[in-house]
Amino acid sequence: MNKIDKNNSFKVPDGYFDTLSANIMDKISKEETTMSPKEGFKVPEGYFDNLNTQILQKLENSPVETKVIPLKSYKKHFYAVASVAAVLLLFVVIQFNSNTTLSYSDLANSDIEQYFEFNDLELSSYDLAEILPINDMDLNDILENRLDNDNIIDYLDTHIEDFEDLNLHNDD
């Protein structure tokens, strides 16, 4: 508190509030005497005598149209509902206008491979051998990279020392 008192630059003289009301009343009385009669507003004589009847006559002659302003606007809700309805209508129209039917050729090879990888069809290798026509298949149909005869010969030359290990003879 001592810091506040030391830094406070506003000071009031002793006994200021004791004589304040008397000083204000003196100033008011001096202003009333110095005021000239020309100052202020002048009202014609008898103006307030028939003022009520004049106001009532004006109100009866002119019908008052009051404008009703709703407190809560429903425009925002209307626009939101209209936009949702438009989106739903557009969705329904697009669904019914699409007459294209999907076929097996429309599927991508990667989709088919992914289906077989992640779905267990409970087929054994013997079942697959019965289903797949082996006579019409080539080794290149199964492999992703095609094998050329030159590549096969180069591989055999580098990795096999004796050609008898290849077992090229059909001993059925």
mmCIF file of C-alpha atoms in Angstrom:
data_model
loop_
_atom_site.group_PDB
_atom_site.id
_atom_site.type_symbol
_atom_site.label_atom_id
_atom_site.label_comp_id
_atom_site.label_asym_id
_atom_site.label_seq_id
_atom_site.Cartn_x
_atom_site.Cartn_y
_atom_site.Cartn_z
ATOM 1 C CA MET A 1 0.000 0.000 0.000
ATOM 2 C CA ASN A 2 2.861 2.362 0.646
ATOM 3 C CA LYS A 3 4.040 2.017 -2.951
ATOM 4 C CA ILE A 4 0.605 2.961 -4.239
ATOM 5 C CA ASP A 5 0.405 6.050 -2.044
ATOM 6 C CA LYS A 6 3.861 7.252 -3.099
ATOM 7 C CA ASN A 7 3.190 6.905 -6.830
ATOM 8 C CA ASN A 8 -0.352 8.294 -6.729
ATOM 9 C CA SER A 9 -0.265 11.680 -8.488
ATOM 10 C CA PHE A 10 -3.940 12.510 -7.786
ATOM 11 C CA LYS A 11 -4.465 14.377 -4.543
ATOM 12 C CA VAL A 12 -7.537 16.016 -3.120
ATOM 13 C CA PRO A 13 -7.305 19.028 -0.812
ATOM 14 C CA ASP A 14 -8.324 18.529 2.799
ATOM 15 C CA GLY A 15 -12.074 18.987 3.373
ATOM 16 C CA TYR A 16 -12.867 18.994 -0.382
ATOM 17 C CA PHE A 17 -15.740 16.516 -0.151
ATOM 18 C CA ASP A 18 -17.204 18.255 2.906
ATOM 19 C CA THR A 19 -17.971 21.429 0.910
ATOM 20 C CA LEU A 20 -18.558 19.819 -2.515
ATOM 21 C CA SER A 21 -22.352 19.708 -2.402
ATOM 22 C CA ALA A 22 -22.572 23.309 -1.182
ATOM 23 C CA ASN A 23 -20.271 24.483 -4.010
ATOM 24 C CA ILE A 24 -22.371 22.697 -6.634
ATOM 25 C CA MET A 25 -25.597 24.213 -5.328
ATOM 26 C CA ASP A 26 -24.056 27.706 -5.392
ATOM 27 C CA LYS A 27 -23.047 27.302 -9.048
ATOM 28 C CA ILE A 28 -26.534 26.125 -9.972
ATOM 29 C CA SER A 29 -28.208 29.075 -8.279
ATOM 30 C CA LYS A 30 -25.855 31.545 -10.023
ATOM 31 C CA GLU A 31 -26.643 29.994 -13.449
ATOM 32 C CA GLU A 32 -30.392 30.256 -12.850
ATOM 33 C CA THR A 33 -30.168 33.961 -12.151
ATOM 34 C CA THR A 34 -27.903 34.708 -15.118
ATOM 35 C CA MET A 35 -30.102 32.801 -17.588
ATOM 36 C CA SER A 36 -32.051 35.042 -19.936
ATOM 37 C CA PRO A 37 -35.699 34.364 -20.710
ATOM 38 C CA LYS A 38 -34.866 33.967 -24.428
ATOM 39 C CA GLU A 39 -32.889 30.794 -23.816
ATOM 40 C CA GLY A 40 -34.566 27.369 -24.018
ATOM 41 C CA PHE A 41 -37.592 26.208 -25.959
ATOM 42 C CA LYS A 42 -40.761 28.188 -26.405
ATOM 43 C CA VAL A 43 -44.137 26.428 -26.719
ATOM 44 C CA PRO A 44 -47.217 28.167 -28.108
ATOM 45 C CA GLU A 45 -49.981 28.851 -25.634
ATOM 46 C CA GLY A 46 -52.565 26.063 -25.358
ATOM 47 C CA TYR A 47 -50.362 23.611 -27.291
ATOM 48 C CA PHE A 48 -50.654 20.818 -24.724
ATOM 49 C CA ASP A 49 -54.419 21.340 -24.253
ATOM 50 C CA ASN A 50 -55.417 19.705 -27.533
ATOM 51 C CA LEU A 51 -52.269 17.664 -28.230
ATOM 52 C CA ASN A 52 -53.867 14.318 -27.278
ATOM 53 C CA THR A 53 -56.836 14.799 -29.588
ATOM 54 C CA GLN A 54 -54.574 15.749 -32.511
ATOM 55 C CA ILE A 55 -52.433 12.624 -32.064
ATOM 56 C CA LEU A 56 -55.502 10.358 -31.833
ATOM 57 C CA GLN A 57 -56.998 11.891 -34.999
ATOM 58 C CA LYS A 58 -53.780 11.242 -36.944
ATOM 59 C CA LEU A 59 -53.685 7.641 -35.732
ATOM 60 C CA GLU A 60 -57.302 6.983 -36.720
ATOM 61 C CA ASN A 61 -56.913 8.543 -40.184
ATOM 62 C CA SER A 62 -53.805 6.635 -41.225
ATOM 63 C CA PRO A 63 -53.911 2.851 -40.781
ATOM 64 C CA VAL A 64 -50.748 1.576 -39.217
ATOM 65 C CA GLU A 65 -49.149 -1.343 -41.018
ATOM 66 C CA THR A 66 -46.780 -3.142 -38.772
ATOM 67 C CA LYS A 67 -44.043 -5.224 -40.273
ATOM 68 C CA VAL A 68 -43.560 -8.528 -38.514
ATOM 69 C CA ILE A 69 -39.947 -9.576 -38.279
ATOM 70 C CA PRO A 70 -39.473 -13.216 -37.296
ATOM 71 C CA LEU A 71 -37.029 -13.776 -34.517
ATOM 72 C CA LYS A 72 -35.666 -16.974 -36.009
ATOM 73 C CA SER A 73 -34.843 -17.191 -39.693
ATOM 74 C CA TYR A 74 -35.734 -20.414 -41.444
ATOM 75 C CA LYS A 75 -33.835 -19.594 -44.640
ATOM 76 C CA LYS A 76 -30.685 -21.347 -43.467
ATOM 77 C CA HIS A 77 -32.601 -24.542 -42.746
ATOM 78 C CA PHE A 78 -34.423 -24.312 -46.073
ATOM 79 C CA TYR A 79 -31.176 -23.983 -48.031
ATOM 80 C CA ALA A 80 -29.571 -26.890 -46.155
ATOM 81 C CA VAL A 81 -32.531 -29.199 -46.812
ATOM 82 C CA ALA A 82 -32.696 -28.125 -50.465
ATOM 83 C CA SER A 83 -28.998 -28.856 -51.011
ATOM 84 C CA VAL A 84 -29.266 -32.323 -49.413
ATOM 85 C CA ALA A 85 -32.318 -33.096 -51.556
ATOM 86 C CA ALA A 86 -30.466 -31.985 -54.703
ATOM 87 C CA VAL A 87 -27.496 -34.235 -53.897
ATOM 88 C CA LEU A 88 -29.768 -37.229 -53.267
ATOM 89 C CA LEU A 89 -31.688 -36.596 -56.490
ATOM 90 C CA LEU A 90 -28.443 -36.373 -58.452
ATOM 91 C CA PHE A 91 -27.214 -39.638 -56.904
ATOM 92 C CA VAL A 92 -30.453 -41.458 -57.776
ATOM 93 C CA VAL A 93 -30.438 -40.161 -61.363
ATOM 94 C CA ILE A 94 -26.835 -41.257 -61.878
ATOM 95 C CA GLN A 95 -27.530 -44.723 -60.460
ATOM 96 C CA PHE A 96 -30.570 -45.349 -62.689
ATOM 97 C CA ASN A 97 -28.943 -43.993 -65.855
ATOM 98 C CA SER A 98 -25.930 -46.286 -65.633
ATOM 99 C CA ASN A 99 -26.971 -49.256 -67.784
ATOM 100 C CA THR A 100 -23.488 -50.691 -68.161
ATOM 101 C CA THR A 101 -23.084 -54.192 -66.836
ATOM 102 C CA LEU A 102 -19.722 -55.444 -65.758
ATOM 103 C CA SER A 103 -18.251 -58.498 -67.407
ATOM 104 C CA TYR A 104 -15.303 -60.746 -66.713
ATOM 105 C CA SER A 105 -13.157 -58.892 -69.248
ATOM 106 C CA ASP A 106 -13.650 -55.636 -67.321
ATOM 107 C CA LEU A 107 -11.766 -57.016 -64.331
ATOM 108 C CA ALA A 108 -8.091 -56.252 -64.142
ATOM 109 C CA ASN A 109 -5.656 -59.125 -63.863
ATOM 110 C CA SER A 110 -4.326 -57.702 -60.621
ATOM 111 C CA ASP A 111 -7.837 -57.794 -59.108
ATOM 112 C CA ILE A 112 -8.244 -61.439 -60.037
ATOM 113 C CA GLU A 113 -4.827 -62.350 -58.654
ATOM 114 C CA GLN A 114 -5.536 -60.481 -55.450
ATOM 115 C CA TYR A 115 -8.839 -62.326 -55.061
ATOM 116 C CA PHE A 116 -7.152 -65.709 -55.361
ATOM 117 C CA GLU A 117 -4.369 -64.695 -52.980
ATOM 118 C CA PHE A 118 -6.599 -63.514 -50.163
ATOM 119 C CA ASN A 119 -9.528 -65.928 -50.526
ATOM 120 C CA ASP A 120 -9.048 -69.532 -49.601
ATOM 121 C CA LEU A 121 -10.864 -71.646 -52.187
ATOM 122 C CA GLU A 122 -9.891 -74.940 -50.505
ATOM 123 C CA LEU A 123 -8.525 -76.381 -53.741
ATOM 124 C CA SER A 124 -5.610 -78.761 -53.635
ATOM 125 C CA SER A 125 -2.976 -78.986 -56.329
ATOM 126 C CA TYR A 126 -4.700 -82.113 -57.677
ATOM 127 C CA ASP A 127 -8.011 -80.239 -57.979
ATOM 128 C CA LEU A 128 -6.296 -77.435 -59.843
ATOM 129 C CA ALA A 129 -4.581 -79.954 -62.148
ATOM 130 C CA GLU A 130 -7.980 -81.419 -63.043
ATOM 131 C CA ILE A 131 -9.513 -78.007 -63.753
ATOM 132 C CA LEU A 132 -6.685 -76.453 -65.775
ATOM 133 C CA PRO A 133 -6.168 -77.750 -69.325
ATOM 134 C CA ILE A 134 -2.471 -78.621 -69.247
ATOM 135 C CA ASN A 135 -2.299 -79.793 -72.857
ATOM 136 C CA ASP A 136 -3.128 -76.320 -74.162
ATOM 137 C CA MET A 137 -0.903 -74.418 -71.720
ATOM 138 C CA ASP A 138 2.591 -73.183 -72.300
ATOM 139 C CA LEU A 139 5.186 -72.476 -69.638
ATOM 140 C CA ASN A 140 5.144 -68.800 -70.659
ATOM 141 C CA ASP A 141 1.423 -68.617 -69.803
ATOM 142 C CA ILE A 142 2.235 -69.287 -66.151
ATOM 143 C CA LEU A 143 5.340 -67.166 -65.775
ATOM 144 C CA GLU A 144 5.263 -63.397 -65.675
ATOM 145 C CA ASN A 145 8.559 -63.005 -67.584
ATOM 146 C CA ARG A 146 8.772 -64.764 -70.902
ATOM 147 C CA LEU A 147 11.607 -67.234 -71.332
ATOM 148 C CA ASP A 148 13.592 -67.148 -74.532
ATOM 149 C CA ASN A 149 15.552 -70.170 -75.736
ATOM 150 C CA ASP A 150 18.787 -68.156 -75.732
ATOM 151 C CA ASN A 151 18.337 -67.258 -72.075
ATOM 152 C CA ILE A 152 17.677 -70.893 -71.149
ATOM 153 C CA ILE A 153 20.824 -72.114 -72.949
ATOM 154 C CA ASP A 154 22.954 -69.407 -71.310
ATOM 155 C CA TYR A 155 21.643 -70.384 -67.890
ATOM 156 C CA LEU A 156 22.314 -74.071 -68.447
ATOM 157 C CA ASP A 157 25.849 -73.367 -69.688
ATOM 158 C CA THR A 158 26.742 -71.389 -66.570
ATOM 159 C CA HIS A 159 25.092 -73.571 -63.918
ATOM 160 C CA ILE A 160 25.350 -77.178 -65.105
ATOM 161 C CA GLU A 161 28.656 -78.907 -65.685
ATOM 162 C CA ASP A 162 27.478 -82.241 -67.006
ATOM 163 C CA PHE A 163 24.574 -82.485 -69.471
ATOM 164 C CA GLU A 164 23.667 -85.899 -68.166
ATOM 165 C CA ASP A 165 22.388 -84.223 -65.014
ATOM 166 C CA LEU A 166 19.600 -82.685 -67.041
ATOM 167 C CA ASN A 167 17.863 -86.003 -67.585
ATOM 168 C CA LEU A 168 16.762 -85.144 -71.083
ATOM 169 C CA HIS A 169 15.858 -88.720 -71.955
ATOM 170 C CA ASN A 170 12.259 -89.776 -71.687
ATOM 171 C CA ASP A 171 12.347 -93.146 -70.040
ATOM 172 C CA ASP A 172 8.638 -93.571 -69.619
#
